[in-house]
mmCIF file of C-alpha atoms in Angstrom:
data_model
loop_
_atom_site.group_PDB
_atom_site.id
_atom_site.type_symbol
_atom_site.label_atom_id
_atom_site.label_comp_id
_atom_site.label_asym_id
_atom_site.label_seq_id
_atom_site.Cartn_x
_atom_site.Cartn_y
_atom_site.Cartn_z
ATOM 1 C CA MET W 11 18.350 -19.430 113.055
ATOM 2 C CA ALA W 12 20.151 -20.201 109.792
ATOM 3 C CA ASN W 13 20.258 -18.005 106.727
ATOM 4 C CA VAL W 14 16.759 -17.786 105.215
ATOM 5 C CA VAL W 15 17.809 -19.875 102.173
ATOM 6 C CA ASP W 16 19.136 -22.718 104.310
ATOM 7 C CA GLY W 17 15.898 -24.624 103.741
ATOM 8 C CA ILE W 18 16.583 -24.954 99.995
ATOM 9 C CA ARG W 19 19.054 -27.706 100.905
ATOM 10 C CA THR W 20 16.091 -30.005 101.624
ATOM 11 C CA PRO W 21 14.708 -30.116 98.053
ATOM 12 C CA VAL W 22 18.279 -30.217 96.743
ATOM 13 C CA MET W 23 18.799 -33.441 98.709
ATOM 14 C CA GLN W 24 15.346 -34.858 97.957
ATOM 15 C CA ARG W 25 15.042 -34.067 94.245
ATOM 16 C CA PRO W 26 18.383 -32.839 92.875
ATOM 17 C CA ALA W 27 17.361 -33.557 89.273
ATOM 18 C CA GLY W 28 13.968 -31.869 89.662
ATOM 19 C CA ALA W 29 13.290 -28.557 87.945
ATOM 20 C CA ALA W 30 13.896 -25.538 90.175
ATOM 21 C CA ILE W 31 13.718 -22.699 87.619
ATOM 22 C CA THR W 32 12.367 -22.600 84.081
ATOM 23 C CA ASP W 33 13.512 -19.509 82.208
ATOM 24 C CA THR W 34 12.420 -19.186 78.553
ATOM 25 C CA ASP W 35 12.060 -22.981 78.479
ATOM 26 C CA ASP W 36 15.623 -23.533 79.767
ATOM 27 C CA GLU W 37 15.427 -25.724 82.860
ATOM 28 C CA THR W 38 17.734 -25.430 85.869
ATOM 29 C CA THR W 39 17.656 -28.346 88.294
ATOM 30 C CA TYR W 40 17.925 -27.973 92.054
ATOM 31 C CA ALA W 41 21.442 -29.425 92.015
ATOM 32 C CA GLU W 42 22.531 -26.970 89.308
ATOM 33 C CA PHE W 43 20.909 -24.011 91.041
ATOM 34 C CA TRP W 44 22.419 -24.860 94.441
ATOM 35 C CA LYS W 45 25.860 -25.298 92.862
ATOM 36 C CA SER W 46 25.637 -21.947 91.052
ATOM 37 C CA CYS W 47 24.559 -20.172 94.251
ATOM 38 C CA ASP W 48 27.421 -21.855 96.105
ATOM 39 C CA ARG W 49 29.921 -20.666 93.514
ATOM 40 C CA PHE W 50 28.533 -17.123 93.600
ATOM 41 C CA ALA W 51 28.858 -17.144 97.397
ATOM 42 C CA GLY W 52 32.391 -18.540 97.117
ATOM 43 C CA ALA W 53 33.389 -15.899 94.573
ATOM 44 C CA ILE W 54 32.317 -12.943 96.665
ATOM 45 C CA ARG W 55 33.772 -14.483 99.848
ATOM 46 C CA ASP W 56 37.106 -14.882 98.006
ATOM 47 C CA ARG W 57 36.884 -11.138 97.383
ATOM 48 C CA GLU W 58 36.380 -10.562 101.118
ATOM 49 C CA TYR W 59 32.665 -9.800 101.013
ATOM 50 C CA THR W 60 31.149 -10.770 104.352
ATOM 51 C CA GLN W 61 27.963 -10.378 106.400
ATOM 52 C CA ARG W 62 28.465 -6.634 106.569
ATOM 53 C CA ASP W 63 28.371 -6.174 102.779
ATOM 54 C CA ARG W 64 25.538 -5.389 100.391
ATOM 55 C CA ILE W 65 25.364 -6.794 96.864
ATOM 56 C CA ALA W 66 23.117 -4.949 94.409
ATOM 57 C CA VAL W 67 21.292 -6.763 91.614
ATOM 58 C CA TRP W 68 20.016 -4.700 88.661
ATOM 59 C CA LEU W 69 18.823 -7.383 86.274
ATOM 60 C CA PRO W 70 15.748 -8.419 84.319
ATOM 61 C CA ASP W 71 13.796 -11.274 85.873
ATOM 62 C CA GLY W 72 15.485 -14.623 85.386
ATOM 63 C CA ARG W 73 17.829 -17.295 86.662
ATOM 64 C CA ASP W 74 20.838 -14.964 87.001
ATOM 65 C CA LEU W 75 18.912 -12.655 89.325
ATOM 66 C CA LEU W 76 17.926 -15.579 91.563
ATOM 67 C CA VAL W 77 21.469 -17.018 91.608
ATOM 68 C CA THR W 78 22.856 -13.602 92.584
ATOM 69 C CA ALA W 79 20.271 -13.029 95.297
ATOM 70 C CA VAL W 80 20.355 -16.503 96.837
ATOM 71 C CA GLY W 81 24.152 -16.669 96.488
ATOM 72 C CA THR W 82 24.476 -13.397 98.372
ATOM 73 C CA LEU W 83 22.208 -14.681 101.139
ATOM 74 C CA ARG W 84 24.176 -17.945 101.325
ATOM 75 C CA ASN W 85 27.264 -15.878 102.053
ATOM 76 C CA GLY W 86 25.392 -14.066 104.811
ATOM 77 C CA GLY W 87 25.249 -10.769 102.939
ATOM 78 C CA THR W 88 22.386 -8.416 102.119
ATOM 79 C CA ILE W 89 20.821 -8.179 98.685
ATOM 80 C CA VAL W 90 19.830 -4.795 97.256
ATOM 81 C CA LEU W 91 17.001 -5.400 94.764
ATOM 82 C CA LEU W 92 16.935 -2.639 92.146
ATOM 83 C CA PRO W 93 13.918 -2.358 89.821
ATOM 84 C CA ALA W 94 14.818 -3.110 86.209
ATOM 85 C CA HIS W 95 13.406 0.220 85.011
ATOM 86 C CA TYR W 96 15.803 2.340 87.115
ATOM 87 C CA ASP W 97 18.225 4.496 85.142
ATOM 88 C CA GLY W 98 21.956 4.693 85.777
ATOM 89 C CA GLU W 99 21.783 7.931 87.740
ATOM 90 C CA THR W 100 19.224 6.491 90.160
ATOM 91 C CA VAL W 101 21.255 3.290 90.543
ATOM 92 C CA VAL W 102 24.406 5.237 91.416
ATOM 93 C CA ASP W 103 22.453 7.315 93.945
ATOM 94 C CA VAL W 104 21.226 4.089 95.568
ATOM 95 C CA LEU W 105 24.682 2.492 95.575
ATOM 96 C CA GLU W 106 26.290 5.506 97.194
ATOM 97 C CA GLY W 107 23.423 6.159 99.576
ATOM 98 C CA THR W 108 23.408 2.590 100.882
ATOM 99 C CA GLY W 109 27.152 1.961 100.881
ATOM 100 C CA THR W 110 26.761 -0.865 98.368
ATOM 101 C CA THR W 111 30.082 -1.780 96.756
ATOM 102 C CA ALA W 112 29.146 -4.606 94.355
ATOM 103 C CA LEU W 113 26.715 -4.607 91.437
ATOM 104 C CA VAL W 114 25.531 -7.411 89.167
ATOM 105 C CA THR W 115 23.865 -6.147 86.003
ATOM 106 C CA THR W 116 23.750 -6.630 82.234
ATOM 107 C CA ALA W 117 26.531 -5.612 79.841
ATOM 108 C CA ASP W 118 24.254 -3.276 77.892
ATOM 109 C CA ARG W 119 23.368 -1.363 81.066
ATOM 110 C CA VAL W 120 27.040 -0.926 81.844
ATOM 111 C CA ALA W 121 27.723 0.310 78.325
ATOM 112 C CA SER W 122 24.940 2.908 78.434
ATOM 113 C CA ASN W 123 25.735 4.081 81.983
ATOM 114 C CA LEU W 124 29.515 3.602 82.109
ATOM 115 C CA SER W 125 30.479 7.065 83.327
ATOM 116 C CA ARG W 126 27.878 6.970 86.082
ATOM 117 C CA LEU W 127 28.659 3.461 87.268
ATOM 118 C CA THR W 128 32.447 3.795 87.261
ATOM 119 C CA SER W 129 32.183 7.028 89.238
ATOM 120 C CA SER W 130 30.394 5.269 92.084
ATOM 121 C CA SER W 131 31.925 3.487 95.060
ATOM 122 C CA LEU W 132 31.884 0.064 93.374
ATOM 123 C CA ARG W 133 34.761 -2.322 93.904
ATOM 124 C CA LEU W 134 33.114 -5.219 92.065
ATOM 125 C CA LEU W 135 31.119 -4.922 88.837
ATOM 126 C CA VAL W 136 29.738 -8.097 87.239
ATOM 127 C CA THR W 137 27.926 -8.368 83.895
ATOM 128 C CA THR W 138 25.669 -11.275 82.969
ATOM 129 C CA ASP W 139 25.470 -11.116 79.176
ATOM 130 C CA GLY W 140 27.775 -10.303 76.323
ATOM 131 C CA GLU W 141 31.508 -9.773 76.566
ATOM 132 C CA ALA W 142 32.674 -8.201 79.810
ATOM 133 C CA THR W 143 34.698 -5.280 78.468
ATOM 134 C CA VAL W 144 34.311 -3.603 81.851
ATOM 135 C CA GLY W 145 34.126 -5.510 85.087
ATOM 136 C CA LEU W 146 33.918 -9.304 85.363
ATOM 137 C CA GLY W 147 31.732 -11.709 83.384
ATOM 138 C CA PHE W 148 29.132 -13.646 85.380
ATOM 139 C CA GLU W 149 30.241 -17.083 84.165
ATOM 140 C CA LYS W 150 33.868 -16.291 84.938
ATOM 141 C CA LEU W 151 32.842 -15.177 88.415
ATOM 142 C CA LEU W 152 31.186 -18.561 88.979
ATOM 143 C CA ASP W 153 34.354 -20.434 87.960
ATOM 144 C CA ASN W 154 35.477 -21.362 91.477
ATOM 145 C CA ASP W 155 35.066 -24.087 94.089
ATOM 146 C CA GLY W 156 32.366 -22.287 96.062
ATOM 147 C CA LEU W 157 32.212 -22.007 99.832
ATOM 148 C CA TYR W 158 34.123 -25.289 100.044
ATOM 149 C CA SER W 159 37.219 -23.693 98.549
ATOM 150 C CA SER W 160 39.011 -23.676 101.888
ATOM 151 C CA GLY W 161 39.451 -27.441 101.555
ATOM 152 C CA SER W 162 37.567 -28.170 104.757
ATOM 153 C CA ARG W 163 36.357 -31.761 104.911
ATOM 154 C CA THR W 164 32.994 -30.648 106.260
ATOM 155 C CA GLY W 165 32.739 -27.534 104.117
ATOM 156 C CA ILE W 166 30.388 -24.586 104.531
ATOM 157 C CA GLU W 167 26.869 -24.750 103.144
ATOM 158 C CA VAL W 168 25.428 -21.463 104.386
ATOM 159 C CA ILE W 169 26.787 -18.607 106.479
ATOM 160 C CA LYS W 170 24.496 -18.379 109.507
ATOM 161 C CA ARG W 171 22.527 -15.224 110.296
ATOM 162 C CA GLY W 172 20.107 -14.416 113.100
ATOM 163 C CA PRO W 173 16.408 -13.584 112.610
ATOM 164 C CA ASP W 174 17.061 -9.877 113.207
ATOM 165 C CA ALA W 175 19.853 -9.677 110.620
ATOM 166 C CA VAL W 176 18.965 -7.731 107.485
ATOM 167 C CA ALA W 177 18.557 -9.973 104.425
ATOM 168 C CA MET W 178 17.109 -7.679 101.776
ATOM 169 C CA LEU W 179 16.853 -4.012 100.911
ATOM 170 C CA ALA W 180 14.130 -3.427 98.305
ATOM 171 C CA TYR W 181 12.719 -0.456 96.411
ATOM 172 C CA PRO W 182 8.981 -1.129 95.975
ATOM 173 C CA ALA W 183 7.739 2.443 95.521
ATOM 174 C CA THR W 184 8.523 6.127 95.185
ATOM 175 C CA VAL W 185 7.706 8.977 97.543
ATOM 176 C CA ASP W 186 7.582 12.466 96.040
ATOM 177 C CA GLY W 187 9.481 11.116 93.032
ATOM 178 C CA ASP W 188 12.330 9.652 95.067
ATOM 179 C CA PRO W 189 13.022 5.914 95.477
ATOM 180 C CA PHE W 190 11.478 4.517 98.645
ATOM 181 C CA SER W 191 13.328 1.625 100.262
ATOM 182 C CA VAL W 192 12.520 -0.923 102.961
ATOM 183 C CA THR W 193 14.610 -3.541 104.724
ATOM 184 C CA TYR W 194 13.512 -7.114 105.398
ATOM 185 C CA THR W 195 15.190 -9.202 108.068
ATOM 186 C CA HIS W 196 15.666 -12.955 107.779
ATOM 187 C CA GLY W 197 12.943 -13.332 110.394
ATOM 188 C CA ALA W 198 10.485 -11.080 108.535
ATOM 189 C CA ILE W 199 10.921 -13.027 105.280
ATOM 190 C CA THR W 200 10.530 -16.375 107.027
ATOM 191 C CA ARG W 201 7.478 -15.288 109.017
ATOM 192 C CA THR W 202 5.827 -13.819 105.919
ATOM 193 C CA MET W 203 6.237 -17.049 103.958
ATOM 194 C CA LEU W 204 5.104 -19.231 106.846
ATOM 195 C CA GLY W 205 2.239 -16.880 107.744
ATOM 196 C CA VAL W 206 0.798 -16.765 104.231
ATOM 197 C CA GLY W 207 1.162 -20.543 103.932
ATOM 198 C CA LYS W 208 -0.593 -21.079 107.241
ATOM 199 C CA LEU W 209 -3.533 -18.828 106.390
ATOM 200 C CA LEU W 210 -3.881 -20.535 103.008
ATOM 201 C CA GLU W 211 -3.583 -23.935 104.695
ATOM 202 C CA SER W 212 -0.742 -24.668 102.303
ATOM 203 C CA THR W 213 0.985 -27.998 102.830
ATOM 204 C CA GLY W 214 4.262 -26.704 101.461
ATOM 205 C CA SER W 215 4.243 -29.506 98.888
ATOM 206 C CA PRO W 216 6.063 -28.898 95.595
ATOM 207 C CA ARG W 217 4.085 -26.908 93.062
ATOM 208 C CA THR W 218 4.582 -25.222 89.708
ATOM 209 C CA GLN W 219 4.430 -21.459 90.126
ATOM 210 C CA LEU W 220 4.164 -19.148 87.134
ATOM 211 C CA GLY W 221 6.067 -16.045 88.173
ATOM 212 C CA VAL W 222 4.340 -12.904 86.931
ATOM 213 C CA LEU W 223 5.124 -10.375 89.683
ATOM 214 C CA PRO W 224 8.511 -8.651 89.179
ATOM 215 C CA LEU W 225 11.328 -10.300 91.129
ATOM 216 C CA SER W 226 12.645 -6.884 92.117
ATOM 217 C CA HIS W 227 9.471 -6.387 94.172
ATOM 218 C CA PRO W 228 9.526 -7.978 97.644
ATOM 219 C CA THR W 229 6.259 -9.872 97.101
ATOM 220 C CA GLY W 230 7.488 -11.306 93.816
ATOM 221 C CA PHE W 231 10.834 -12.337 95.254
ATOM 222 C CA VAL W 232 9.649 -13.656 98.623
ATOM 223 C CA LEU W 233 6.233 -15.204 97.960
ATOM 224 C CA ASP W 234 6.561 -16.027 94.264
ATOM 225 C CA ALA W 235 10.130 -17.279 93.833
ATOM 226 C CA LEU W 236 11.757 -17.920 97.212
ATOM 227 C CA ALA W 237 8.731 -19.612 98.798
ATOM 228 C CA THR W 238 8.393 -21.875 95.737
ATOM 229 C CA LEU W 239 12.043 -22.914 95.892
ATOM 230 C CA LEU W 240 11.938 -23.533 99.630
ATOM 231 C CA ALA W 241 8.935 -25.833 99.088
ATOM 232 C CA GLY W 242 10.760 -27.766 96.382
ATOM 233 C CA GLY W 243 8.538 -26.495 93.579
ATOM 234 C CA GLU W 244 9.275 -25.192 90.102
ATOM 235 C CA TYR W 245 9.376 -21.447 89.478
ATOM 236 C CA GLU W 246 8.742 -20.434 85.870
ATOM 237 C CA VAL W 247 10.013 -16.996 84.921
ATOM 238 C CA THR W 248 7.774 -14.556 83.058
ATOM 239 C CA ARG W 249 10.047 -11.720 81.988
ATOM 240 C CA ARG W 250 7.287 -9.191 81.302
ATOM 241 C CA TRP W 251 3.537 -8.992 81.723
ATOM 242 C CA ASP W 252 1.847 -10.182 78.547
ATOM 243 C CA VAL W 253 -1.677 -11.476 79.055
ATOM 244 C CA GLU W 254 -1.604 -13.591 75.885
ATOM 245 C CA ARG W 255 1.727 -15.141 76.867
ATOM 246 C CA VAL W 256 0.444 -15.918 80.354
ATOM 247 C CA GLN W 257 -2.756 -17.461 79.010
ATOM 248 C CA SER W 258 -0.694 -19.521 76.586
ATOM 249 C CA ARG W 259 1.513 -20.904 79.372
ATOM 250 C CA LEU W 260 -1.539 -21.731 81.460
ATOM 251 C CA GLU W 261 -2.946 -23.695 78.523
ATOM 252 C CA GLU W 262 0.333 -25.472 77.764
ATOM 253 C CA ARG W 263 1.364 -26.379 81.306
ATOM 254 C CA SER W 264 -0.186 -27.542 84.536
ATOM 255 C CA ILE W 265 0.376 -24.455 86.677
ATOM 256 C CA ASP W 266 -0.548 -24.888 90.328
ATOM 257 C CA ARG W 267 -0.357 -21.268 91.449
ATOM 258 C CA LEU W 268 -0.221 -17.786 90.000
ATOM 259 C CA TYR W 269 0.054 -14.408 91.729
ATOM 260 C CA LEU W 270 -1.394 -11.336 90.013
ATOM 261 C CA THR W 271 -1.736 -7.680 90.927
ATOM 262 C CA SER W 272 -5.216 -6.205 91.168
ATOM 263 C CA GLY W 273 -4.693 -4.672 87.717
ATOM 264 C CA MET W 274 -3.505 -7.863 86.044
ATOM 265 C CA ASP W 275 -6.517 -9.854 87.187
ATOM 266 C CA THR W 276 -8.841 -7.539 85.252
ATOM 267 C CA GLU W 277 -7.131 -8.509 82.008
ATOM 268 C CA LEU W 278 -6.740 -12.202 82.756
ATOM 269 C CA LEU W 279 -9.846 -13.077 84.744
ATOM 270 C CA ALA W 280 -12.578 -10.592 83.847
ATOM 271 C CA ASP W 281 -13.612 -12.531 80.750
ATOM 272 C CA GLY W 282 -12.854 -15.930 82.170
ATOM 273 C CA GLY W 283 -9.352 -16.036 80.761
ATOM 274 C CA SER W 284 -8.419 -19.443 79.477
ATOM 275 C CA ILE W 285 -7.820 -21.317 82.723
ATOM 276 C CA GLU W 286 -9.931 -24.138 83.979
ATOM 277 C CA PRO W 287 -11.085 -23.001 87.444
ATOM 278 C CA THR W 288 -10.022 -26.192 89.215
ATOM 279 C CA GLU W 289 -6.502 -26.277 87.790
ATOM 280 C CA THR W 290 -4.843 -23.111 89.008
ATOM 281 C CA THR W 291 -5.047 -21.316 92.346
ATOM 282 C CA VAL W 292 -4.885 -17.571 91.740
ATOM 283 C CA GLY W 293 -3.591 -15.151 94.351
ATOM 284 C CA ILE W 294 -4.425 -11.493 93.748
ATOM 285 C CA VAL W 295 -2.121 -9.055 95.507
ATOM 286 C CA HIS W 296 -4.047 -5.871 96.214
ATOM 287 C CA THR W 297 -1.547 -3.093 96.800
ATOM 288 C CA VAL W 298 -2.476 0.312 98.102
ATOM 289 C CA HIS W 299 -0.531 2.184 95.440
ATOM 290 C CA ASP W 300 -3.150 0.969 92.937
ATOM 291 C CA GLY W 301 -5.708 3.053 94.807
ATOM 292 C CA ARG W 302 -8.771 1.373 96.249
ATOM 293 C CA PRO W 303 -8.350 -2.413 95.801
ATOM 294 C CA LYS W 304 -9.920 -3.187 92.451
ATOM 295 C CA SER W 305 -11.653 -6.117 90.828
ATOM 296 C CA LEU W 306 -12.904 -7.667 94.048
ATOM 297 C CA GLU W 307 -15.836 -9.083 92.094
ATOM 298 C CA ASN W 308 -13.641 -10.863 89.555
ATOM 299 C CA GLY W 309 -12.759 -14.492 89.791
ATOM 300 C CA ASP W 310 -15.676 -15.638 91.934
ATOM 301 C CA GLU W 311 -15.748 -18.883 89.972
ATOM 302 C CA TRP W 312 -12.013 -19.389 90.494
ATOM 303 C CA ASP W 313 -10.069 -20.651 93.472
ATOM 304 C CA VAL W 314 -8.952 -17.122 94.369
ATOM 305 C CA PHE W 315 -7.303 -15.863 97.518
ATOM 306 C CA ARG W 316 -6.412 -12.236 98.114
ATOM 307 C CA LEU W 317 -3.374 -10.695 99.752
ATOM 308 C CA PHE W 318 -3.507 -7.075 100.908
ATOM 309 C CA SER W 319 -0.330 -5.038 101.099
ATOM 310 C CA SER W 320 1.277 -1.659 100.667
ATOM 311 C CA PRO W 321 4.779 -0.773 99.467
ATOM 312 C CA MET W 322 5.943 0.139 102.962
ATOM 313 C CA THR W 323 4.282 -2.679 104.935
ATOM 314 C CA GLY W 324 4.435 -5.681 102.622
ATOM 315 C CA VAL W 325 1.656 -8.263 102.823
ATOM 316 C CA THR W 326 -0.359 -7.900 106.021
ATOM 317 C CA HIS W 327 -3.699 -9.695 105.401
ATOM 318 C CA VAL W 328 -4.829 -12.796 103.529
ATOM 319 C CA ARG W 329 -8.422 -13.547 102.547
ATOM 320 C CA GLY W 330 -9.375 -17.032 101.399
ATOM 321 C CA PRO W 331 -11.757 -17.808 98.527
ATOM 322 C CA ASP W 332 -14.616 -18.682 100.880
ATOM 323 C CA GLU W 333 -14.309 -15.645 103.164
ATOM 324 C CA ASP W 334 -16.548 -12.601 103.125
ATOM 325 C CA ARG W 335 -15.626 -9.127 101.934
ATOM 326 C CA THR W 336 -13.384 -8.168 104.827
ATOM 327 C CA LEU W 337 -9.638 -7.810 104.529
ATOM 328 C CA GLY W 338 -9.389 -11.369 105.819
ATOM 329 C CA GLN W 339 -6.955 -12.471 108.498
ATOM 330 C CA PRO W 340 -3.787 -10.588 109.425
ATOM 331 C CA LEU W 341 -0.579 -12.576 109.183
ATOM 332 C CA PRO W 342 0.426 -14.154 112.512
ATOM 333 C CA GLY W 343 2.174 -11.535 114.613
ATOM 334 C CA VAL W 344 0.738 -8.542 112.736
ATOM 335 C CA ASP W 345 -0.965 -6.085 115.097
ATOM 336 C CA THR W 346 -3.608 -3.755 113.681
ATOM 337 C CA ARG W 347 -5.381 -0.578 114.719
ATOM 338 C CA VAL W 348 -7.667 1.843 112.896
ATOM 339 C CA VAL W 349 -6.767 5.476 113.481
ATOM 340 C CA ASP W 350 -7.912 8.892 112.352
ATOM 341 C CA THR W 351 -7.181 9.704 108.755
ATOM 342 C CA VAL W 352 -4.392 12.214 108.258
ATOM 343 C CA THR W 353 -5.319 15.621 109.642
ATOM 344 C CA GLU W 354 -3.541 18.910 110.079
ATOM 345 C CA THR W 355 -2.518 17.783 113.554
ATOM 346 C CA ASP W 356 -1.454 14.287 112.391
ATOM 347 C CA ALA W 357 -3.666 12.714 115.067
ATOM 348 C CA PHE W 358 -3.358 8.956 115.509
ATOM 349 C CA GLU W 359 -6.318 8.391 117.782
ATOM 350 C CA PRO W 360 -8.237 5.092 117.366
ATOM 351 C CA VAL W 361 -11.663 5.517 115.784
ATOM 352 C CA ALA W 362 -14.905 4.225 117.259
ATOM 353 C CA ALA W 363 -16.484 1.005 116.054
ATOM 354 C CA GLY W 364 -18.330 1.498 112.767
ATOM 355 C CA GLU W 365 -16.414 4.662 111.880
ATOM 356 C CA ARG W 366 -13.994 4.958 109.000
ATOM 357 C CA GLY W 367 -10.299 5.326 109.568
ATOM 358 C CA THR W 368 -6.879 4.412 108.242
ATOM 359 C CA LEU W 369 -5.524 0.939 108.968
ATOM 360 C CA ALA W 370 -2.130 0.906 110.676
ATOM 361 C CA VAL W 371 -0.009 -2.191 111.264
ATOM 362 C CA SER W 372 2.939 -3.271 113.357
ATOM 363 C CA GLY W 373 4.743 -6.541 113.869
ATOM 364 C CA PRO W 374 7.697 -8.756 112.971
ATOM 365 C CA THR W 375 6.698 -9.284 109.325
ATOM 366 C CA VAL W 376 6.436 -5.548 108.621
ATOM 367 C CA PRO W 377 9.591 -4.251 106.890
ATOM 368 C CA THR W 378 11.411 -1.163 108.088
ATOM 369 C CA PRO W 379 11.673 1.943 105.874
ATOM 370 C CA VAL W 380 15.327 2.834 105.422
ATOM 371 C CA ASP W 381 14.556 6.527 105.746
ATOM 372 C CA ASP W 382 11.616 7.369 108.004
ATOM 373 C CA THR W 383 11.922 11.044 107.118
ATOM 374 C CA GLN W 384 10.493 10.263 103.666
ATOM 375 C CA LEU W 385 7.239 9.229 105.310
ATOM 376 C CA ALA W 386 7.315 11.808 108.115
ATOM 377 C CA ASN W 387 4.433 11.731 110.571
ATOM 378 C CA GLU W 388 1.898 11.201 107.813
ATOM 379 C CA TRP W 389 2.691 7.499 107.518
ATOM 380 C CA THR W 390 4.704 6.356 110.535
ATOM 381 C CA TYR W 391 4.446 6.822 114.287
ATOM 382 C CA ARG W 392 5.245 5.143 117.590
ATOM 383 C CA ALA W 393 2.752 4.145 120.267
ATOM 384 C CA ASP W 394 2.568 1.544 123.024
ATOM 385 C CA GLY W 395 6.260 0.852 122.592
ATOM 386 C CA LYS W 396 5.740 -0.193 118.969
ATOM 387 C CA ARG W 397 6.492 1.322 115.607
ATOM 388 C CA TRP W 398 3.332 1.623 113.482
ATOM 389 C CA LEU W 399 2.916 2.221 109.762
ATOM 390 C CA ARG W 400 -0.198 3.449 108.029
ATOM 391 C CA THR W 401 -1.151 1.171 105.149
ATOM 392 C CA GLY W 402 -3.131 3.800 103.244
ATOM 393 C CA LEU W 403 -6.171 1.511 103.345
ATOM 394 C CA GLU W 404 -9.289 3.215 104.629
ATOM 395 C CA VAL W 405 -11.494 0.762 106.500
ATOM 396 C CA ARG W 406 -14.320 0.579 108.999
ATOM 397 C CA VAL W 407 -14.498 -1.785 111.946
ATOM 398 C CA GLU W 408 -17.522 -3.908 112.735
ATOM 399 C CA ASP W 409 -17.456 -6.754 115.257
ATOM 400 C CA GLY W 410 -13.681 -6.537 115.318
ATOM 401 C CA ARG W 411 -13.356 -7.073 111.567
ATOM 402 C CA HIS W 412 -11.973 -4.673 108.949
ATOM 403 C CA TYR W 413 -14.181 -3.803 105.986
ATOM 404 C CA LEU W 414 -12.874 -1.832 103.007
ATOM 405 C CA THR W 415 -14.167 1.649 102.266
ATOM 406 C CA ASP W 416 -12.335 4.309 100.238
ATOM 407 C CA THR W 417 -8.613 4.968 100.428
ATOM 408 C CA GLU W 418 -6.483 8.018 100.602
ATOM 409 C CA SER W 419 -3.920 8.746 97.914
ATOM 410 C CA PRO W 420 -0.787 6.901 99.063
ATOM 411 C CA PRO W 421 2.772 7.020 97.719
ATOM 412 C CA THR W 422 2.893 6.025 94.073
ATOM 413 C CA SER W 423 4.649 2.980 92.660
ATOM 414 C CA PRO W 424 6.612 3.051 89.408
#
């Protein structure tokens, strides 16, 4: 299997002048985006970064974040997605704890965290705005011939990686106040995108996606941005959640798809919003750290599908707009079981049909927590030769289908 971004070459060849990313009304074409990613990959390869290396990105949502992430993957490396709200001390802890030696961030974050950042194990520091008084400026970094710099007549488009190779290390939640991290392999990312598309009967045709979920969150990066680019669509950046701004963009543009969290949909959809129901398909991502999935009644007049996830498991179920009030269908390859809720003995016995229990999942799309000790036996266990993770969703089983009940209090998300 090739690197997970290898498929972006197809829209680059088919529509090089087509819009790939719109960021504050500045348009980046597929040819421009692919060239920038190539030059980022060439720059870090020139500095001897290889498949074994991790590149951290601590940036606000935007084109530079996507160039850094996709460029790292093109070089066969692993991206470390750091939430924009992290402070310098937390970032340094992550860099040192993960052995990450390169960081791409903004000049103002370097200025306000200089002593912390320069005391870490970094050997490459890149800033994306302002004058690079410390480290290397982003545009200067991109001033190279890319992966073709060796002069090879055939050149190198993408450094190949296998499906079990780690592609991304993300920080989607906190546990007891500490950052909680998960790793996604190339295979897990690919299967998640294909699985969601299959359950939604998506043709993979180009679409305009308004990006509202943070790119530092796995769902925002994988299903919002990366899946759109792989399908040859246009990803429009929304740098922060602003319901009036989102409504305005939906009025001004023909947006084909929009992902929201279960909190965002209350603001945008509860009063009808300002979208014509037939124009935009809305996906609502119900995450466990929001508590019991909310607003399930909202959007009945819209073309709404629902994705159920948790910070440690990623998306596991998809429910179409015409389905009943179950969790929907698990992604292909996701195994499920309903076990006892957490007890003093941490029992993981399956519950009887009709009884309530905690949903646990296993399978190739489920990411792997970097540190299982954070979850202890309360959230993770092994059985039947598989590694299982509790989702935090409390459900009951009837006729082999999972119906929502109440949930326990899971790890919190920032």
